[in-house]
Structures are given as structure tokens and as C-alpha cells.
Amino acid sequence: MSKPLDGIKIIDFTHVQAGPACTQMLAWFGADVIKVERPGSGDVTRSQLRDIPDVDALYFTMLNSNKKSLTLDTKKPEGKEVLEKLIKESDVLVENFGPGALDRMGFTWERINELNPKMIVASVKGFSDGHHYEDLKVYENVAQCAGGAASTTGFWDGPPTVSAAALGDTNTGMHLAIGILTALIGREKTGKGQKVAVSMQDSVLNLCRVKLRDQQRLDRIGYLEEYPQYPHGKFSDVVPRGGNAGGGGQPGWVLKCKGWETDPNAYIYFTIQGHAWAPICKALGKEEWIEDKAYNTAAARQDKIFDIFAVIERWLKDKTKFEAVDILRKFDIPCSPVMSMKEIAADPSLRASGTITEVDHKARGKYLTVGSPIKFSETTVEITGSPLLGEHTDEVLASLGYNPDQVAALHLAQAV
Ligand code: CAO
């Protein structure tokens, strides 16, 4: 079956997570993604956090499905020559090397543009061009700190905290994918390629937009009514860490359910939607609160929100998180069990939708991965195993016109 990105050829010069997440998604949607890797070692994640000796680690396999692997030493003249040929016939080059690495290899934007004026060159860096930290190398948590996420995550009496969600890495890769698709559509109009640059700091900040909203509100009025610090605690002049508070106008919190003493995830997230106050009271058996002026408006509830959460926790005491949600959903209350990764891996709905999917890998056998979070009516996304290091080298070289003797000579020249 044809895919929307069929015919789009991508040189995937990415490593670790931010870049690979981007190119993996484009490969799922049909692009021909050729991952260029250093002979002998390849992407560092092939060997990081291995669970099976000498077999590509899950870190790699879960971020590089549906791709081809071409080993090429792009610092050697023979490797540069192959890369130049590839550039001439590809649509996009994606990279997330440290600042300046591509230039040092001799592949500046100007040079690539000269080789192929239609080429889109897409880069991830820690900080944007011209930023006073533009020379810094950056990993996930560095970006979460730089983008404002860490200072606003965690509890007020603890240190800045990073999120388990890859706000710096995969999130930046998703921003880059949007940039690449936009440049591809733009190229249809202009016939020209362009540079697409996304910084990890900017991508994190883009997801922390409401915290910049809060800083401006705090500057103006000195308090933030939806934070646990209000009205009993104190605010300083910076947005505080709000624990598990809801980030909008609907108060919420993580609440204990039956078994929390031994199960670290026996909790639900409960949201008190203003207009759902009556159903909440009915669900909890607290009908007397429906008309009670001390409770029946959001403003009236504000100073006793944690007393209300305590009442809800008493109600939850004899219910598992799943039983609780099954009751609360009937009352239209936005809530969810706190899902462990073990529960997610086995979840029948996630399996049925393909969001959790089992993939076959030549060396490791079957493993689980996260499939496409984007579902189409006409496009089926099939996830295939990640390539072995250099698995497609000969195939790609042959497609570039190299005969078997030239392929053998190239292997020799690049031997490590
Ligand atoms: N052949 C020859 N050389 C190659 C090669 C190939 N196929 N592929 C990479 N290299 C070389 C590069 O040319 C570069 O060499 P120089 O530094 O001598 O010019 C080197 O390998 C790679 O450098 P790097 O700076 O990218 O690698 P690092 O491990 O020191 O840093 C990282 C890793 C991620 C911190 C850095 O790449 C970075 O900051 N990237 C941008 C931000 C980013 O994407 N971070 C997220 C990563 S996911 O957490």
C-alpha cells in the first residue's frame, strides 16, 4: 500500500534520541530513511543500556525502526564522496550532531545547497543559532532545565525536577518533523530547499508556555490561585513548583486508592471541573455539598480544596484505581488511573490501536515498542524492526551506481 511520504528520500545523520525520533516517524509514514552511521560502532545507543550481550539495545531498536543503515566514515574522502552522491539525490538531510560537527566534516549549508539546491537540511541543537549558549552540547535533562520545565516541576519543598517524558529529545524531534514537512510543502511552491533548525531549549519552552503565562500573572497580581500555595502559603517572585496541581482553571490532584501502601502506582488523577460539581458530589455521596454556599462555587472551594481531596481519598480507600475510574467515568469526571509501564505494556486497548506494538528484530527476536500516536483513516502504519549496523550499505551503494569491486574497495578504505 502506498504511503504519504513514499518517494521522499532522507539522509538520517542523527544519533541518540532527538533526531532519530523525528526520522523514525517520517519513515513510518513512508519516507525512505537511510541512517548514516560510523563504521564499527554506529549510533551510540546501539550499545547503551544493553539487555542482551552484543545485540542492539532497546534504546536503539525503539528509535530506529523502518530505517536502512549505511555505514560511512564521512571524515574520509571515500565516505565524503558517497555522502555527496547521496545528497545530490535526496530530499532531506537530518542531523543532530554537536554544534559545528557537520561544518567541520565539510558539509556546510552552503556546500549542501550547492550540491542540491532542493535539499532541506534539518538540524537539532541544544540552543538556537546566535544564543549565548550556542556552543553547548545538550542532552535531555539539560534541555529541560534550560527550557523552564525543571524549575516548574516537582514539589515546592524539593529541588527542580526533570520529567520522565522526553520533552528535550523526542519532543524536539517532533517539532523538527513539523518543520521538515512544512519545508517540503514550501519547496513544492518555490522549488528551493531550506534550512530547518530547532533547538531543544525552544521546544521545551514551547511546552511550558502556560508557565510563562503564570510568570506574567504573578508579576501583576502576586499570587496564582490554581497553585497549592494559594491561599494559605506564600509566593515569591518566580513561578513555584506546583506538585500535582492542574495547570489550568480546573483543580486536580493525584489521590491515593486502595493498596497505595504497597503499590507505588495505586493512585488516580482526579479533576474537579467547575461545572461538574453536582455529579462529583453525587459520585462521592456528598449531595449536601451541591447547594452548600461554602462549596458550590470554584471560589468558595479554593481555600478548602485539599480538605475536599481528603474526602475524595476517604471515598477511594476501598476502591482500586481501576474500580474508582469505572465509577467516576459514569459521572463524566475527567480522571485516570496512574498507569505503570507494566500495565501500559499489557493494555489491550493500546495493543489494539497499535500504540503498543510487538516488532521482530533479526538478532533480538520480538520486543515491544511505541507505535505511531498519529492515526490516519487511509494510511496504515506498519512498524518494522530496526536495521543491523551497515545492513543496507551494499544495497545503498549499488543504488548510487557503485559496482561490486568499488563497494569492496570502499569497505576496505573504511575498515576500522
Ligand atoms: N563518520 C565520521 N565521523 C562521524 C560520523 C561518521 N559517520 N558520524 C559522526 N561523526 C563525528 C562527527 O563529525 C563529530 O566529530 P567532531 O566533533 O570531531 O567534529 C563526532 O562524530 C560527533 O560529535 P558529537 O558532538 O555529535 O557527539 P558527542 O557524543 O560528543 O555529543 C550530543 C553528543 C548529543 C551531546 C551532541 O551530538 C549534541 O549536543 N547534539 C545536539 C543536541 C542533541 O541532539 N542532543 C540530543 C541528543 S538525545 O539526548
mmCIF file with all atom_site columns, N, CA and C and ligand atoms in Angstrom, residues 13 15-20 36-39 44 59 70-76 95-102 104-105 124-127 136-141 168-170 172 200 414, ligand 1:
data_model
loop_
_atom_site.group_PDB
_atom_site.id
_atom_site.type_symbol
_atom_site.label_atom_id
_atom_site.label_alt_id
_atom_site.label_comp_id
_atom_site.label_asym_id
_atom_site.label_entity_id
_atom_site.label_seq_id
_atom_site.pdbx_PDB_ins_code
_atom_site.Cartn_x
_atom_site.Cartn_y
_atom_site.Cartn_z
_atom_site.occupancy
_atom_site.B_iso_or_equiv
_atom_site.pdbx_formal_charge
_atom_site.auth_seq_id
_atom_site.auth_comp_id
_atom_site.auth_asym_id
_atom_site.auth_atom_id
_atom_site.pdbx_PDB_model_num
ATOM   1   N N   . PHE A 1 13  ? 21.237 11.512 9.448  1.00 0.00 ? 13  PHE A N   1
ATOM   2   C CA  . PHE A 1 13  ? 22.560 11.661 10.058 1.00 0.00 ? 13  PHE A CA  1
ATOM   3   C C   . PHE A 1 13  ? 22.370 11.945 11.553 1.00 0.00 ? 13  PHE A C   1
ATOM   4   N N   . HIS A 1 15  ? 21.622 10.777 15.764 1.00 0.00 ? 15  HIS A N   1
ATOM   5   C CA  . HIS A 1 15  ? 22.010 9.798  16.785 1.00 0.00 ? 15  HIS A CA  1
ATOM   6   C C   . HIS A 1 15  ? 21.307 10.105 18.101 1.00 0.00 ? 15  HIS A C   1
ATOM   7   N N   . VAL A 1 16  ? 21.407 9.179  19.025 1.00 0.00 ? 16  VAL A N   1
ATOM   8   C CA  . VAL A 1 16  ? 20.759 9.212  20.346 1.00 0.00 ? 16  VAL A CA  1
ATOM   9   C C   . VAL A 1 16  ? 19.237 9.300  20.188 1.00 0.00 ? 16  VAL A C   1
ATOM   10  N N   . GLN A 1 17  ? 18.570 10.338 20.640 1.00 0.00 ? 17  GLN A N   1
ATOM   11  C CA  . GLN A 1 17  ? 17.107 10.285 20.619 1.00 0.00 ? 17  GLN A CA  1
ATOM   12  C C   . GLN A 1 17  ? 16.395 11.368 19.815 1.00 0.00 ? 17  GLN A C   1
ATOM   13  N N   . ALA A 1 18  ? 16.855 12.620 19.956 1.00 0.00 ? 18  ALA A N   1
ATOM   14  C CA  . ALA A 1 18  ? 16.076 13.732 19.381 1.00 0.00 ? 18  ALA A CA  1
ATOM   15  C C   . ALA A 1 18  ? 15.919 13.589 17.867 1.00 0.00 ? 18  ALA A C   1
ATOM   16  N N   . GLY A 1 19  ? 17.025 13.394 17.170 1.00 0.00 ? 19  GLY A N   1
ATOM   17  C CA  . GLY A 1 19  ? 16.976 13.249 15.711 1.00 0.00 ? 19  GLY A CA  1
ATOM   18  C C   . GLY A 1 19  ? 16.318 11.946 15.285 1.00 0.00 ? 19  GLY A C   1
ATOM   19  N N   . PRO A 1 20  ? 16.745 10.810 15.862 1.00 0.00 ? 20  PRO A N   1
ATOM   20  C CA  . PRO A 1 20  ? 16.152 9.528  15.462 1.00 0.00 ? 20  PRO A CA  1
ATOM   21  C C   . PRO A 1 20  ? 14.634 9.457  15.646 1.00 0.00 ? 20  PRO A C   1
ATOM   22  N N   . VAL A 1 36  ? 22.908 7.087  8.324  1.00 0.00 ? 36  VAL A N   1
ATOM   23  C CA  . VAL A 1 36  ? 24.353 7.048  8.074  1.00 0.00 ? 36  VAL A CA  1
ATOM   24  C C   . VAL A 1 36  ? 25.058 6.913  9.423  1.00 0.00 ? 36  VAL A C   1
ATOM   25  N N   . GLU A 1 37  ? 25.834 5.846  9.543  1.00 0.00 ? 37  GLU A N   1
ATOM   26  C CA  . GLU A 1 37  ? 26.485 5.590  10.837 1.00 0.00 ? 37  GLU A CA  1
ATOM   27  C C   . GLU A 1 37  ? 27.968 5.326  10.659 1.00 0.00 ? 37  GLU A C   1
ATOM   28  N N   . ARG A 1 38  ? 28.685 5.627  11.716 1.00 0.00 ? 38  ARG A N   1
ATOM   29  C CA  . ARG A 1 38  ? 30.135 5.423  11.696 1.00 0.00 ? 38  ARG A CA  1
ATOM   30  C C   . ARG A 1 38  ? 30.455 3.921  11.659 1.00 0.00 ? 38  ARG A C   1
ATOM   31  N N   . PRO A 1 39  ? 31.337 3.486  10.743 1.00 0.00 ? 39  PRO A N   1
ATOM   32  C CA  . PRO A 1 39  ? 31.671 2.058  10.673 1.00 0.00 ? 39  PRO A CA  1
ATOM   33  C C   . PRO A 1 39  ? 32.202 1.563  12.020 1.00 0.00 ? 39  PRO A C   1
ATOM   34  N N   . VAL A 1 44  ? 25.550 5.534  19.065 1.00 0.00 ? 44  VAL A N   1
ATOM   35  C CA  . VAL A 1 44  ? 25.998 5.121  20.406 1.00 0.00 ? 44  VAL A CA  1
ATOM   36  C C   . VAL A 1 44  ? 24.913 4.335  21.155 1.00 0.00 ? 44  VAL A C   1
ATOM   37  N N   . TYR A 1 59  ? 17.192 0.820  23.368 1.00 0.00 ? 59  TYR A N   1
ATOM   38  C CA  . TYR A 1 59  ? 17.267 2.267  23.164 1.00 0.00 ? 59  TYR A CA  1
ATOM   39  C C   . TYR A 1 59  ? 17.373 2.560  21.662 1.00 0.00 ? 59  TYR A C   1
ATOM   40  N N   . LEU A 1 70  ? 23.389 2.574  6.683  1.00 0.00 ? 70  LEU A N   1
ATOM   41  C CA  . LEU A 1 70  ? 24.541 2.670  5.776  1.00 0.00 ? 70  LEU A CA  1
ATOM   42  C C   . LEU A 1 70  ? 25.741 3.077  6.617  1.00 0.00 ? 70  LEU A C   1
ATOM   43  N N   . THR A 1 71  ? 26.795 2.271  6.627  1.00 0.00 ? 71  THR A N   1
ATOM   44  C CA  . THR A 1 71  ? 27.983 2.695  7.376  1.00 0.00 ? 71  THR A CA  1
ATOM   45  C C   . THR A 1 71  ? 28.917 3.450  6.445  1.00 0.00 ? 71  THR A C   1
ATOM   46  N N   . LEU A 1 72  ? 29.347 4.601  6.946  1.00 0.00 ? 72  LEU A N   1
ATOM   47  C CA  . LEU A 1 72  ? 30.137 5.510  6.126  1.00 0.00 ? 72  LEU A CA  1
ATOM   48  C C   . LEU A 1 72  ? 31.013 6.357  7.042  1.00 0.00 ? 72  LEU A C   1
ATOM   49  N N   . ASP A 1 73  ? 32.297 6.371  6.787  1.00 0.00 ? 73  ASP A N   1
ATOM   50  C CA  . ASP A 1 73  ? 33.155 7.283  7.536  1.00 0.00 ? 73  ASP A CA  1
ATOM   51  C C   . ASP A 1 73  ? 33.206 8.592  6.757  1.00 0.00 ? 73  ASP A C   1
ATOM   52  N N   . THR A 1 74  ? 32.422 9.530  7.197  1.00 0.00 ? 74  THR A N   1
ATOM   53  C CA  . THR A 1 74  ? 32.277 10.768 6.434  1.00 0.00 ? 74  THR A CA  1
ATOM   54  C C   . THR A 1 74  ? 33.400 11.761 6.694  1.00 0.00 ? 74  THR A C   1
ATOM   55  N N   . LYS A 1 75  ? 34.409 11.313 7.432  1.00 0.00 ? 75  LYS A N   1
ATOM   56  C CA  . LYS A 1 75  ? 35.598 12.161 7.573  1.00 0.00 ? 75  LYS A CA  1
ATOM   57  C C   . LYS A 1 75  ? 36.667 11.744 6.560  1.00 0.00 ? 75  LYS A C   1
ATOM   58  N N   . LYS A 1 76  ? 36.480 10.571 5.955  1.00 0.00 ? 76  LYS A N   1
ATOM   59  C CA  . LYS A 1 76  ? 37.439 10.100 4.945  1.00 0.00 ? 76  LYS A CA  1
ATOM   60  C C   . LYS A 1 76  ? 36.941 10.498 3.557  1.00 0.00 ? 76  LYS A C   1
ATOM   61  N N   . GLU A 1 95  ? 20.148 16.063 10.893 1.00 0.00 ? 95  GLU A N   1
ATOM   62  C CA  . GLU A 1 95  ? 21.305 15.812 11.765 1.00 0.00 ? 95  GLU A CA  1
ATOM   63  C C   . GLU A 1 95  ? 21.103 16.419 13.146 1.00 0.00 ? 95  GLU A C   1
ATOM   64  N N   . ASN A 1 96  ? 21.698 15.765 14.119 1.00 0.00 ? 96  ASN A N   1
ATOM   65  C CA  . ASN A 1 96  ? 21.718 16.375 15.468 1.00 0.00 ? 96  ASN A CA  1
ATOM   66  C C   . ASN A 1 96  ? 23.066 16.153 16.133 1.00 0.00 ? 96  ASN A C   1
ATOM   67  N N   . PHE A 1 97  ? 24.116 16.478 15.376 1.00 0.00 ? 97  PHE A N   1
ATOM   68  C CA  . PHE A 1 97  ? 25.456 16.440 15.951 1.00 0.00 ? 97  PHE A CA  1
ATOM   69  C C   . PHE A 1 97  ? 25.663 17.642 16.864 1.00 0.00 ? 97  PHE A C   1
ATOM   70  N N   . GLY A 1 98  ? 26.764 17.573 17.597 1.00 0.00 ? 98  GLY A N   1
ATOM   71  C CA  . GLY A 1 98  ? 27.133 18.731 18.396 1.00 0.00 ? 98  GLY A CA  1
ATOM   72  C C   . GLY A 1 98  ? 27.374 19.934 17.489 1.00 0.00 ? 98  GLY A C   1
ATOM   73  N N   . PRO A 1 99  ? 27.304 21.154 18.063 1.00 0.00 ? 99  PRO A N   1
ATOM   74  C CA  . PRO A 1 99  ? 27.448 22.360 17.248 1.00 0.00 ? 99  PRO A CA  1
ATOM   75  C C   . PRO A 1 99  ? 28.702 22.339 16.374 1.00 0.00 ? 99  PRO A C   1
ATOM   76  N N   . GLY A 1 100 ? 28.533 22.603 15.096 1.00 0.00 ? 100 GLY A N   1
ATOM   77  C CA  . GLY A 1 100 ? 29.673 22.746 14.185 1.00 0.00 ? 100 GLY A CA  1
ATOM   78  C C   . GLY A 1 100 ? 30.193 21.448 13.590 1.00 0.00 ? 100 GLY A C   1
ATOM   79  N N   . ALA A 1 101 ? 29.708 20.278 14.040 1.00 0.00 ? 101 ALA A N   1
ATOM   80  C CA  . ALA A 1 101 ? 30.288 18.999 13.585 1.00 0.00 ? 101 ALA A CA  1
ATOM   81  C C   . ALA A 1 101 ? 30.097 18.799 12.079 1.00 0.00 ? 101 ALA A C   1
ATOM   82  N N   . LEU A 1 102 ? 28.928 19.138 11.580 1.00 0.00 ? 102 LEU A N   1
ATOM   83  C CA  . LEU A 1 102 ? 28.664 18.942 10.140 1.00 0.00 ? 102 LEU A CA  1
ATOM   84  C C   . LEU A 1 102 ? 29.563 19.872 9.302  1.00 0.00 ? 102 LEU A C   1
ATOM   85  N N   . ARG A 1 104 ? 32.463 20.998 10.236 1.00 0.00 ? 104 ARG A N   1
ATOM   86  C CA  . ARG A 1 104 ? 33.854 20.501 10.315 1.00 0.00 ? 104 ARG A CA  1
ATOM   87  C C   . ARG A 1 104 ? 34.076 19.325 9.355  1.00 0.00 ? 104 ARG A C   1
ATOM   88  N N   . MET A 1 105 ? 33.025 18.592 9.074  1.00 0.00 ? 105 MET A N   1
ATOM   89  C CA  . MET A 1 105 ? 33.116 17.487 8.106  1.00 0.00 ? 105 MET A CA  1
ATOM   90  C C   . MET A 1 105 ? 33.197 18.013 6.674  1.00 0.00 ? 105 MET A C   1
ATOM   91  N N   . VAL A 1 124 ? 18.864 19.599 14.771 1.00 0.00 ? 124 VAL A N   1
ATOM   92  C CA  . VAL A 1 124 ? 18.547 19.813 16.184 1.00 0.00 ? 124 VAL A CA  1
ATOM   93  C C   . VAL A 1 124 ? 19.836 20.234 16.872 1.00 0.00 ? 124 VAL A C   1
ATOM   94  N N   . LYS A 1 125 ? 19.726 21.285 17.667 1.00 0.00 ? 125 LYS A N   1
ATOM   95  C CA  . LYS A 1 125 ? 20.856 21.687 18.525 1.00 0.00 ? 125 LYS A CA  1
ATOM   96  C C   . LYS A 1 125 ? 20.271 21.966 19.904 1.00 0.00 ? 125 LYS A C   1
ATOM   97  N N   . GLY A 1 126 ? 21.133 22.051 20.884 1.00 0.00 ? 126 GLY A N   1
ATOM   98  C CA  . GLY A 1 126 ? 20.638 22.328 22.231 1.00 0.00 ? 126 GLY A CA  1
ATOM   99  C C   . GLY A 1 126 ? 20.027 23.717 22.328 1.00 0.00 ? 126 GLY A C   1
ATOM   100 N N   . PHE A 1 127 ? 20.748 24.694 21.746 1.00 0.00 ? 127 PHE A N   1
ATOM   101 C CA  . PHE A 1 127 ? 20.305 26.087 21.783 1.00 0.00 ? 127 PHE A CA  1
ATOM   102 C C   . PHE A 1 127 ? 20.272 26.627 20.365 1.00 0.00 ? 127 PHE A C   1
ATOM   103 N N   . LEU A 1 136 ? 27.103 24.883 23.263 1.00 0.00 ? 136 LEU A N   1
ATOM   104 C CA  . LEU A 1 136 ? 26.947 23.787 24.228 1.00 0.00 ? 136 LEU A CA  1
ATOM   105 C C   . LEU A 1 136 ? 26.382 22.519 23.606 1.00 0.00 ? 136 LEU A C   1
ATOM   106 N N   . LYS A 1 137 ? 26.907 21.381 24.047 1.00 0.00 ? 137 LYS A N   1
ATOM   107 C CA  . LYS A 1 137 ? 26.291 20.095 23.734 1.00 0.00 ? 137 LYS A CA  1
ATOM   108 C C   . LYS A 1 137 ? 25.186 19.863 24.754 1.00 0.00 ? 137 LYS A C   1
ATOM   109 N N   . VAL A 1 138 ? 24.129 19.249 24.325 1.00 0.00 ? 138 VAL A N   1
ATOM   110 C CA  . VAL A 1 138 ? 22.962 19.159 25.219 1.00 0.00 ? 138 VAL A CA  1
ATOM   111 C C   . VAL A 1 138 ? 22.310 17.781 25.159 1.00 0.00 ? 138 VAL A C   1
ATOM   112 N N   . TYR A 1 139 ? 21.969 17.276 26.333 1.00 0.00 ? 139 TYR A N   1
ATOM   113 C CA  . TYR A 1 139 ? 21.133 16.078 26.447 1.00 0.00 ? 139 TYR A CA  1
ATOM   114 C C   . TYR A 1 139 ? 19.798 16.464 27.084 1.00 0.00 ? 139 TYR A C   1
ATOM   115 N N   . GLU A 1 140 ? 18.900 15.497 27.070 1.00 0.00 ? 140 GLU A N   1
ATOM   116 C CA  . GLU A 1 140 ? 17.522 15.658 27.548 1.00 0.00 ? 140 GLU A CA  1
ATOM   117 C C   . GLU A 1 140 ? 17.357 16.576 28.774 1.00 0.00 ? 140 GLU A C   1
ATOM   118 N N   . ASN A 1 141 ? 17.975 16.180 29.882 1.00 0.00 ? 141 ASN A N   1
ATOM   119 C CA  . ASN A 1 141 ? 17.697 16.900 31.125 1.00 0.00 ? 141 ASN A CA  1
ATOM   120 C C   . ASN A 1 141 ? 18.302 18.298 31.151 1.00 0.00 ? 141 ASN A C   1
ATOM   121 N N   . GLY A 1 168 ? 12.862 17.160 26.004 1.00 0.00 ? 168 GLY A N   1
ATOM   122 C CA  . GLY A 1 168 ? 14.006 17.712 25.294 1.00 0.00 ? 168 GLY A CA  1
ATOM   123 C C   . GLY A 1 168 ? 14.319 16.927 24.032 1.00 0.00 ? 168 GLY A C   1
ATOM   124 N N   . ASP A 1 169 ? 14.175 15.639 24.078 1.00 0.00 ? 169 ASP A N   1
ATOM   125 C CA  . ASP A 1 169 ? 14.591 14.802 22.953 1.00 0.00 ? 169 ASP A CA  1
ATOM   126 C C   . ASP A 1 169 ? 13.454 14.548 21.951 1.00 0.00 ? 169 ASP A C   1
ATOM   127 N N   . THR A 1 170 ? 12.595 13.600 22.271 1.00 0.00 ? 170 THR A N   1
ATOM   128 C CA  . THR A 1 170 ? 11.560 13.238 21.291 1.00 0.00 ? 170 THR A CA  1
ATOM   129 C C   . THR A 1 170 ? 10.666 14.425 20.959 1.00 0.00 ? 170 THR A C   1
ATOM   130 N N   . THR A 1 172 ? 11.527 17.517 20.773 1.00 0.00 ? 172 THR A N   1
ATOM   131 C CA  . THR A 1 172 ? 12.237 18.345 19.786 1.00 0.00 ? 172 THR A CA  1
ATOM   132 C C   . THR A 1 172 ? 12.200 17.674 18.417 1.00 0.00 ? 172 THR A C   1
ATOM   133 N N   . MET A 1 200 ? 16.512 22.460 21.302 1.00 0.00 ? 200 MET A N   1
ATOM   134 C CA  . MET A 1 200 ? 15.859 21.700 22.371 1.00 0.00 ? 200 MET A CA  1
ATOM   135 C C   . MET A 1 200 ? 15.297 22.647 23.425 1.00 0.00 ? 200 MET A C   1
ATOM   136 N N   . GLN A 1 414 ? 37.375 1.996  4.476  1.00 0.00 ? 414 GLN A N   1
ATOM   137 C CA  . GLN A 1 414 ? 36.727 2.459  5.708  1.00 0.00 ? 414 GLN A CA  1
ATOM   138 C C   . GLN A 1 414 ? 36.928 1.507  6.881  1.00 0.00 ? 414 GLN A C   1
HETATM 139 N N1  . CAO B 2 .   ? 31.839 9.312  10.183 1.00 0.00 ? 1   CAO B N1  1
HETATM 140 C C1  . CAO B 2 .   ? 32.815 10.043 10.726 1.00 0.00 ? 1   CAO B C1  1
HETATM 141 N N2  . CAO B 2 .   ? 32.643 10.868 11.770 1.00 0.00 ? 1   CAO B N2  1
HETATM 142 C C2  . CAO B 2 .   ? 31.405 10.930 12.279 1.00 0.00 ? 1   CAO B C2  1
HETATM 143 C C3  . CAO B 2 .   ? 30.326 10.199 11.770 1.00 0.00 ? 1   CAO B C3  1
HETATM 144 C C4  . CAO B 2 .   ? 30.579 9.364  10.662 1.00 0.00 ? 1   CAO B C4  1
HETATM 145 N N3  . CAO B 2 .   ? 29.642 8.618  10.107 1.00 0.00 ? 1   CAO B N3  1
HETATM 146 N N4  . CAO B 2 .   ? 29.221 10.480 12.475 1.00 0.00 ? 1   CAO B N4  1
HETATM 147 C C5  . CAO B 2 .   ? 29.602 11.348 13.423 1.00 0.00 ? 1   CAO B C5  1
HETATM 148 N N5  . CAO B 2 .   ? 30.911 11.632 13.300 1.00 0.00 ? 1   CAO B N5  1
HETATM 149 C C6  . CAO B 2 .   ? 31.713 12.540 14.097 1.00 0.00 ? 1   CAO B C6  1
HETATM 150 C C7  . CAO B 2 .   ? 31.300 13.982 13.925 1.00 0.00 ? 1   CAO B C7  1
HETATM 151 O O1  . CAO B 2 .   ? 31.849 14.533 12.786 1.00 0.00 ? 1   CAO B O1  1
HETATM 152 C C8  . CAO B 2 .   ? 31.838 14.586 15.204 1.00 0.00 ? 1   CAO B C8  1
HETATM 153 O O2  . CAO B 2 .   ? 33.237 14.772 15.091 1.00 0.00 ? 1   CAO B O2  1
HETATM 154 P P1  . CAO B 2 .   ? 33.995 16.152 15.510 1.00 0.00 ? 1   CAO B P1  1
HETATM 155 O O3  . CAO B 2 .   ? 33.479 16.561 16.845 1.00 0.00 ? 1   CAO B O3  1
HETATM 156 O O4  . CAO B 2 .   ? 35.447 15.740 15.528 1.00 0.00 ? 1   CAO B O4  1
HETATM 157 O O5  . CAO B 2 .   ? 33.737 17.179 14.504 1.00 0.00 ? 1   CAO B O5  1
HETATM 158 C C9  . CAO B 2 .   ? 31.592 13.447 16.187 1.00 0.00 ? 1   CAO B C9  1
HETATM 159 O O6  . CAO B 2 .   ? 31.487 12.254 15.452 1.00 0.00 ? 1   CAO B O6  1
HETATM 160 C C10 . CAO B 2 .   ? 30.204 13.550 16.854 1.00 0.00 ? 1   CAO B C10 1
HETATM 161 O O7  . CAO B 2 .   ? 30.243 14.580 17.652 1.00 0.00 ? 1   CAO B O7  1
HETATM 162 P P2  . CAO B 2 .   ? 29.000 14.963 18.574 1.00 0.00 ? 1   CAO B P2  1
HETATM 163 O O8  . CAO B 2 .   ? 29.402 16.261 19.167 1.00 0.00 ? 1   CAO B O8  1
HETATM 164 O O9  . CAO B 2 .   ? 27.716 14.957 17.861 1.00 0.00 ? 1   CAO B O9  1
HETATM 165 O O10 . CAO B 2 .   ? 28.968 13.739 19.613 1.00 0.00 ? 1   CAO B O10 1
HETATM 166 P P3  . CAO B 2 .   ? 29.055 13.726 21.200 1.00 0.00 ? 1   CAO B P3  1
HETATM 167 O O11 . CAO B 2 .   ? 28.872 12.296 21.565 1.00 0.00 ? 1   CAO B O11 1
HETATM 168 O O12 . CAO B 2 .   ? 30.267 14.382 21.718 1.00 0.00 ? 1   CAO B O12 1
HETATM 169 O O13 . CAO B 2 .   ? 27.798 14.572 21.676 1.00 0.00 ? 1   CAO B O13 1
HETATM 170 C C11 . CAO B 2 .   ? 25.477 15.135 21.810 1.00 0.00 ? 1   CAO B C11 1
HETATM 171 C C12 . CAO B 2 .   ? 26.522 14.021 21.673 1.00 0.00 ? 1   CAO B C12 1
HETATM 172 C C13 . CAO B 2 .   ? 24.126 14.514 21.682 1.00 0.00 ? 1   CAO B C13 1
HETATM 173 C C14 . CAO B 2 .   ? 25.650 15.805 23.187 1.00 0.00 ? 1   CAO B C14 1
HETATM 174 C C15 . CAO B 2 .   ? 25.709 16.167 20.686 1.00 0.00 ? 1   CAO B C15 1
HETATM 175 O O14 . CAO B 2 .   ? 25.645 15.496 19.454 1.00 0.00 ? 1   CAO B O14 1
HETATM 176 C C16 . CAO B 2 .   ? 24.705 17.283 20.677 1.00 0.00 ? 1   CAO B C16 1
HETATM 177 O O15 . CAO B 2 .   ? 24.756 18.198 21.500 1.00 0.00 ? 1   CAO B O15 1
HETATM 178 N N6  . CAO B 2 .   ? 23.791 17.259 19.716 1.00 0.00 ? 1   CAO B N6  1
HETATM 179 C C17 . CAO B 2 .   ? 22.821 18.314 19.501 1.00 0.00 ? 1   CAO B C17 1
HETATM 180 C C18 . CAO B 2 .   ? 21.765 18.280 20.532 1.00 0.00 ? 1   CAO B C18 1
HETATM 181 C C19 . CAO B 2 .   ? 21.067 16.946 20.546 1.00 0.00 ? 1   CAO B C19 1
HETATM 182 O O16 . CAO B 2 .   ? 20.514 16.490 19.583 1.00 0.00 ? 1   CAO B O16 1
HETATM 183 N N7  . CAO B 2 .   ? 21.033 16.366 21.732 1.00 0.00 ? 1   CAO B N7  1
HETATM 184 C C20 . CAO B 2 .   ? 20.117 15.284 21.960 1.00 0.00 ? 1   CAO B C20 1
HETATM 185 C C21 . CAO B 2 .   ? 20.676 14.011 21.891 1.00 0.00 ? 1   CAO B C21 1
HETATM 186 S S1  . CAO B 2 .   ? 19.469 12.909 22.511 1.00 0.00 ? 1   CAO B S1  1
HETATM 187 O O17 . CAO B 2 .   ? 19.617 13.055 24.147 1.00 0.00 ? 1   CAO B O17 1
#
